[in-house]
Coordinates of C-alpha atoms in Angstrom, one line a residue:
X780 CA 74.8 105.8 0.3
X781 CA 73.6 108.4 -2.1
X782 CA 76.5 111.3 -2.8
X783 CA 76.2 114.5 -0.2
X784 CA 75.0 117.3 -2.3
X785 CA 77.0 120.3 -2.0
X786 CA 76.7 122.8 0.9
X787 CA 75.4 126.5 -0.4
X788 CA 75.1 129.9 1.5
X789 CA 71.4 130.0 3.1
X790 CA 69.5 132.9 1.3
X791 CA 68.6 136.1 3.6
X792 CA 66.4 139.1 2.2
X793 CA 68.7 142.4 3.1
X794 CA 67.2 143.2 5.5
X795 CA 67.4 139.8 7.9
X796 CA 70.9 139.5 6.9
X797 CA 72.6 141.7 9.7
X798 CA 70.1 140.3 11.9
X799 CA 70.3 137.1 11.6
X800 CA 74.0 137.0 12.6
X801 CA 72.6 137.6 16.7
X802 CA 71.1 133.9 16.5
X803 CA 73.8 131.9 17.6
X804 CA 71.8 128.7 18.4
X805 CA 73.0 126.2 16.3
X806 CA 70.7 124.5 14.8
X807 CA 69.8 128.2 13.1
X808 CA 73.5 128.1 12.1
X809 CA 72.8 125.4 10.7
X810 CA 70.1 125.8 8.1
X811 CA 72.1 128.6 8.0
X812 CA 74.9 126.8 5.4
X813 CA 71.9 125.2 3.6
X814 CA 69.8 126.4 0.4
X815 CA 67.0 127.2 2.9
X816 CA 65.5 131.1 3.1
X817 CA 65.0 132.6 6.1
X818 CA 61.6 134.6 5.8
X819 CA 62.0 135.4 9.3
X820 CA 63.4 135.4 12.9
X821 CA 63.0 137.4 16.5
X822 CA 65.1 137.0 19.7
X823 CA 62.2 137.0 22.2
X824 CA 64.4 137.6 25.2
X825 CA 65.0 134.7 27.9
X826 CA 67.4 133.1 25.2
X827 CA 64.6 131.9 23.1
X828 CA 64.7 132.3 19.2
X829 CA 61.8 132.3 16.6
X830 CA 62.3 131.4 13.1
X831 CA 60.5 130.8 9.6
X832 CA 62.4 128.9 7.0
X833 CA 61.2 128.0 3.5
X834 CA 63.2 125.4 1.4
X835 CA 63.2 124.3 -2.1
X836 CA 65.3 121.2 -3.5
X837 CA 65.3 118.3 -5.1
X838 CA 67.4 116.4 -2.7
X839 CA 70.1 117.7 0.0
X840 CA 71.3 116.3 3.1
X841 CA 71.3 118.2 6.7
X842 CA 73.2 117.1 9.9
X843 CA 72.1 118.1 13.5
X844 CA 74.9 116.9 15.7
X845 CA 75.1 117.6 19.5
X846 CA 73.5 121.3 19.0
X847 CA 73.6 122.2 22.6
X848 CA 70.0 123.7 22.8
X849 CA 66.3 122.1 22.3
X850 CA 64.5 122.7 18.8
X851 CA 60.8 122.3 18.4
X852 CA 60.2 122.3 14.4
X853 CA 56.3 123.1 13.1
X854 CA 56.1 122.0 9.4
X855 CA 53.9 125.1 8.0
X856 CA 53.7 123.1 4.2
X857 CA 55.5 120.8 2.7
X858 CA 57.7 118.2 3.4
X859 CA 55.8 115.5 2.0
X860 CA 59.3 113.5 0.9
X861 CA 61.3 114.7 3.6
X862 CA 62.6 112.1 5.8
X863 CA 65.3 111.0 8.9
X864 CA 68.1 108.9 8.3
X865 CA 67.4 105.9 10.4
X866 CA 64.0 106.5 10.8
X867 CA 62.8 105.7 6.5
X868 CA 59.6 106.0 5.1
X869 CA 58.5 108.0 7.9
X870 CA 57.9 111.4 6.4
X871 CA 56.1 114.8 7.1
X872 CA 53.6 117.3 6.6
X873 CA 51.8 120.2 7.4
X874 CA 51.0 120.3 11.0
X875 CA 53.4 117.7 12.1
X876 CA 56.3 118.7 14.6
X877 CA 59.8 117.3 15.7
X878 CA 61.5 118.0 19.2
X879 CA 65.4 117.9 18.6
X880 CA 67.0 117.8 22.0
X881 CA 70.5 119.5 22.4
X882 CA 72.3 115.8 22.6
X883 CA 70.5 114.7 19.6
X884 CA 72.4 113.8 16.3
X885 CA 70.6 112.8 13.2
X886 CA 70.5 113.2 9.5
X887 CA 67.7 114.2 6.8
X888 CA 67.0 114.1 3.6
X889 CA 65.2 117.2 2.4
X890 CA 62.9 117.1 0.0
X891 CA 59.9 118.9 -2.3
X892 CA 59.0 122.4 -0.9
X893 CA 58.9 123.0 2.5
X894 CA 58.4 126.0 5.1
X895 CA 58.3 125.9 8.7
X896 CA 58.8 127.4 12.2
X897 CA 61.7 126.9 14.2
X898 CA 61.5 127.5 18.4
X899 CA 65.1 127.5 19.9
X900 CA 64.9 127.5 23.6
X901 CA 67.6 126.0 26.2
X902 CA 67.7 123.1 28.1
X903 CA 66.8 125.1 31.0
X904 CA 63.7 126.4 29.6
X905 CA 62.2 122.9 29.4
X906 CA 64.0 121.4 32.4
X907 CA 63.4 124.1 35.6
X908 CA 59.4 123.8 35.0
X909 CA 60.0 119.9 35.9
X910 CA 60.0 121.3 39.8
X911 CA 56.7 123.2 39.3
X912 CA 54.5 121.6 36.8
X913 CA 55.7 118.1 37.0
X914 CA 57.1 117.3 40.9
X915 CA 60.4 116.6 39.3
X916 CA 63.8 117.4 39.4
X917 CA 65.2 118.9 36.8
X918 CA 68.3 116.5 36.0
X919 CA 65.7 113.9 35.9
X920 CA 64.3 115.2 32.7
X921 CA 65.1 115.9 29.0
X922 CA 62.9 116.3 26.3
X923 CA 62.7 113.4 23.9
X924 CA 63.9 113.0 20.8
X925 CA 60.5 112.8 18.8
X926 CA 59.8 112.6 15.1
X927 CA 56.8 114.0 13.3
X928 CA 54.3 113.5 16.0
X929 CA 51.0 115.4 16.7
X930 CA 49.7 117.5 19.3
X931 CA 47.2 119.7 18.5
X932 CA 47.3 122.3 21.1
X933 CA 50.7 122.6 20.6
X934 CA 50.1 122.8 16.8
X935 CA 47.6 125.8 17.5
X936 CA 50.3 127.6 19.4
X937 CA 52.3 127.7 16.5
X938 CA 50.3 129.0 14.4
X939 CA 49.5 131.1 16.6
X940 CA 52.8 132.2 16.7
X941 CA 53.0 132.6 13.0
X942 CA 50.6 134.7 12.3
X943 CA 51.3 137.9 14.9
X944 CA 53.9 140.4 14.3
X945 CA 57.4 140.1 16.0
X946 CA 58.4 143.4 15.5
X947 CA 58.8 145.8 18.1
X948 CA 59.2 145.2 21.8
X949 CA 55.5 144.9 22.8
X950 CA 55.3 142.5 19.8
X951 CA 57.9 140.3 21.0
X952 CA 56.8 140.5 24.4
X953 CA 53.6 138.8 23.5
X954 CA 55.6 136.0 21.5
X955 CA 57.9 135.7 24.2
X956 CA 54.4 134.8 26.4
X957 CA 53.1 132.6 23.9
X958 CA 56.3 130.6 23.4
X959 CA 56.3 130.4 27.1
X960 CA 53.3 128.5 26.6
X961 CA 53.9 126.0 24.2
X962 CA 57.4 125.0 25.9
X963 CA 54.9 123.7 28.8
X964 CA 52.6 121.9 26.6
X965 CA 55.8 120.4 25.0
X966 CA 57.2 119.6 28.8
X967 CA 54.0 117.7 29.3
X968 CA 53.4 115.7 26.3
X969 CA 57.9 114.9 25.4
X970 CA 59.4 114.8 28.7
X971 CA 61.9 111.9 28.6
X972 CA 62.9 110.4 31.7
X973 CA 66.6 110.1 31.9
X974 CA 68.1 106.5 31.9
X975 CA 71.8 107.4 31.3
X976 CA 72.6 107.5 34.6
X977 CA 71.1 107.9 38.2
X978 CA 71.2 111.4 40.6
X979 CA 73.1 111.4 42.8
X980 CA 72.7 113.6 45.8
X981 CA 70.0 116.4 46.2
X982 CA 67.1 116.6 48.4
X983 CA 64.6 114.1 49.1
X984 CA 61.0 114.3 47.2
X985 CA 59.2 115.4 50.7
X986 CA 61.7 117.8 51.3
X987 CA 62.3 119.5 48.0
X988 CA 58.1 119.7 47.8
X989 CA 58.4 121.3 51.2
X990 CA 60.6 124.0 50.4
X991 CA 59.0 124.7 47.1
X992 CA 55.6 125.2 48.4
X993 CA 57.6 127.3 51.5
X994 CA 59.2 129.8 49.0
X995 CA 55.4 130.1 47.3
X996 CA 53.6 130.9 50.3
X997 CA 56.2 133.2 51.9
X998 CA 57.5 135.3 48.9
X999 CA 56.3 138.8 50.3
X1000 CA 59.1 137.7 52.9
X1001 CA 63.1 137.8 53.4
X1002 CA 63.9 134.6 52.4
X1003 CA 67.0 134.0 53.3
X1004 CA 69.4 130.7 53.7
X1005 CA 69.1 130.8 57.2
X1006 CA 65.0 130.3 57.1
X1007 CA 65.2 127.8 54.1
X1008 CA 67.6 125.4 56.0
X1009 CA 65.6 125.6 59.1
X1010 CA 62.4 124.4 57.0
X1011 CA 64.6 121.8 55.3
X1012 CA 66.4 120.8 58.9
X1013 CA 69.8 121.0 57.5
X1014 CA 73.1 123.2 57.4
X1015 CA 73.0 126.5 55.2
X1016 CA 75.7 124.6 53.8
X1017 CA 74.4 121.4 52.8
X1018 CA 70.9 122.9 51.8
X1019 CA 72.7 125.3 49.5
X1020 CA 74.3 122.5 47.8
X1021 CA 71.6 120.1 47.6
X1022 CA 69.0 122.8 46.6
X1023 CA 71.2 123.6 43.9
X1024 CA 71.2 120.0 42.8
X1025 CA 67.3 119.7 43.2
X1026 CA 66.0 122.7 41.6
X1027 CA 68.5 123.2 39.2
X1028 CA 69.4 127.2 40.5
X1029 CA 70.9 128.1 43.8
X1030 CA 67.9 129.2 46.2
X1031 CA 68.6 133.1 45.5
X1032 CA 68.0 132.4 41.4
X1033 CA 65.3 129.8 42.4
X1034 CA 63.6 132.5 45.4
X1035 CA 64.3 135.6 42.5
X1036 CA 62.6 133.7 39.7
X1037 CA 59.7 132.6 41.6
X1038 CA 58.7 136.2 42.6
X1039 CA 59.0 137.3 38.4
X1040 CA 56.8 134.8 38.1
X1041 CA 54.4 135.9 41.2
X1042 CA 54.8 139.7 39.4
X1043 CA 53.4 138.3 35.9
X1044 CA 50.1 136.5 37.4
X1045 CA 49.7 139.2 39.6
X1046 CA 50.0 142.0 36.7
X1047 CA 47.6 140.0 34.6
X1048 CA 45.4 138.4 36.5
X1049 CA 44.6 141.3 39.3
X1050 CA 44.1 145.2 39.2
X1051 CA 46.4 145.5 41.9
X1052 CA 48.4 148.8 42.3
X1053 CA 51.8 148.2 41.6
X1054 CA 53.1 149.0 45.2
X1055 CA 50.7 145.6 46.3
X1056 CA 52.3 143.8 43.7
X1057 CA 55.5 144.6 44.9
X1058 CA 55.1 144.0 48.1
X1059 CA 53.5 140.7 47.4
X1060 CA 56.5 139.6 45.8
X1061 CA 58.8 140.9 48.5
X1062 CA 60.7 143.5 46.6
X1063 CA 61.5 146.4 48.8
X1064 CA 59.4 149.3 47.1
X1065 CA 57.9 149.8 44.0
X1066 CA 61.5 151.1 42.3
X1067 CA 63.1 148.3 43.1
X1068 CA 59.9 146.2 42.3
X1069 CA 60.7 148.2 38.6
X1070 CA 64.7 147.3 38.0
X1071 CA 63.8 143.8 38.9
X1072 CA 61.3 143.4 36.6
X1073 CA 62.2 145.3 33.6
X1074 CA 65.2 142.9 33.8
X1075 CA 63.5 139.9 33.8
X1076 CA 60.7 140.9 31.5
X1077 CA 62.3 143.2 29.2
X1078 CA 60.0 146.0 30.3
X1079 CA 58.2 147.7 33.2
X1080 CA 55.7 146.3 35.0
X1081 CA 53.1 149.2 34.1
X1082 CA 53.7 148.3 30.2
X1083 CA 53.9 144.5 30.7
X1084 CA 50.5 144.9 32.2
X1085 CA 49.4 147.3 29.3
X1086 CA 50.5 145.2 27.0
X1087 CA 49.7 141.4 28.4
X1088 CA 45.5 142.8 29.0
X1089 CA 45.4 145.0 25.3

């Protein structure tokens, strides 16, 4: 096996430097203690992380082990001789993209020129769309460990992504949106099932599909334990643990994020005054309807909607 080249301090232009040091997903640590240069990055809010990285080398050798968090990689040029450990003569280029999962290990061999575009989301970012989008339960699903594959929707998300600004709030907002995006494209196309070992517990299919189509039709509504375990037919207690289990949140988190996401379609899809938008996500009035969603969103309702139809 060839010699490890030596570890250098990853380049930063002065004015990422102090920056960078908020990005503590690890994978950005990472490249971080390579010879790569980071051109540049953006904390979109909702623990997600955008960044560009540009490398030049003859040869050096990186290690992902066990990050912790999901990685989606979009090679922007480049990486022509750049190639996996165990997986040789399998190499990249421009529009290609990899998924690293956060219990992935694996070793590359960088090569030629290279820049690209890093996502870093959570496992829970991928994994609590399973309920919605794919009639799964979240500890079902992980996303796959895939190599330079294709997708070209995804691709034109990326590049989508690349060329707006990230500076500023309403910038980020619209990046934070965007990324949104692709992480379901990415949940459809490398969801991997998971083998490792079966769930245990939770709610049966019919029942969980129940009580998620329940919460959707009644959010203008107090939705409280009480209700949900009637519709479900079992004890507050057992639902609250089996819910938890089945939707990956506890029915508050689940009931609270449901009506954020009621707010955003209703903010851009509608012309709806905000007091009807409130209402039809069952916050009290309109100020609370603005503390809720400024924390979720990052801003108020008025400029999401500003922002989201400019």
């Amino acid at each position: 096996m060839p010699a490890r080249p030596p570890i250098v301090t990853a380049a930063f232009p002065p004015n990422l430097a102090a920056a960078a040091s908020g990005i503590s997903h690890m994978v950005f640590q990472t490249m971080s203690n390579t010879n790569a240069t980071l051109e540049r990055h953006a904390l979109l809010g909702d623990d997600l992380a955008l960044a560009i990285w540009r490398r030049q080398t003859d040869e050096e050798e990186t290690f992902y082990i066990q990050p912790g968090h999901h990685t989606l990689s979009y090679y922007m040029g480049g990486g022509y001789r750049t190639e996996r450990d165990d997986l040789p003569g399998r190499f990249g280029a421009p529009g290609r993209l990899c998924a690293l999962p956060d219990w992935h290990e694996s070793r590359w061999w960088v090569r030629d020129n290279l820049r690209f575009l890093h996502i870093y989301f959570l496992p829970e970012h991928f994994t609590r769309r399973a309920v919605i989008e794919l009639d799964r339960e979240p500890r079902q699903l992980t996303l796959a460990d895939s190599t330079y594959f294709e997708n070209p929707r995804i691709a034109q998300l990326c590049q989508a992504l690349i060329g707006m600004s990230w500076d500023g709030p309403d910038a980020r907002l619209r990046a934070n949106e965007l990324t949104h995006e692709t992480l379901s494209h990415l949940l459809r196309g490398q969801a991997l099932l998971r083998r490792d070992e079966k769930p245990r517990g939770g709610l049966a299919p019919a029942v969980r599909r129940r009580l998620a189509e329940f919460i959707d039709a009644h959010l203008e509504q107090d939705l409280s334990l009480g209700l949900l375990a009637r519709v479900a037919c079992m004890s507050e207690f057992h639902l609250a643990r089996m819910f938890h289990l089945s939707f990956g949140a506890p029915p508050s988190a689940w009931v609270a994020a449901r009506r954020l996401e009621r707010a955003r379609h209703l903010l851009k899809s509608t012309g709806l005054p905000l007091q009807q938008v409130a209402s039809a996500c069952g916050y009290a009035d309109s100020s609370h309807f603005s503390h809720r969603f400024r924390a979720g969103a990052g801003v108020a309702p008025s400029q999401y909607r500003r922002l989201i139809l400019a």
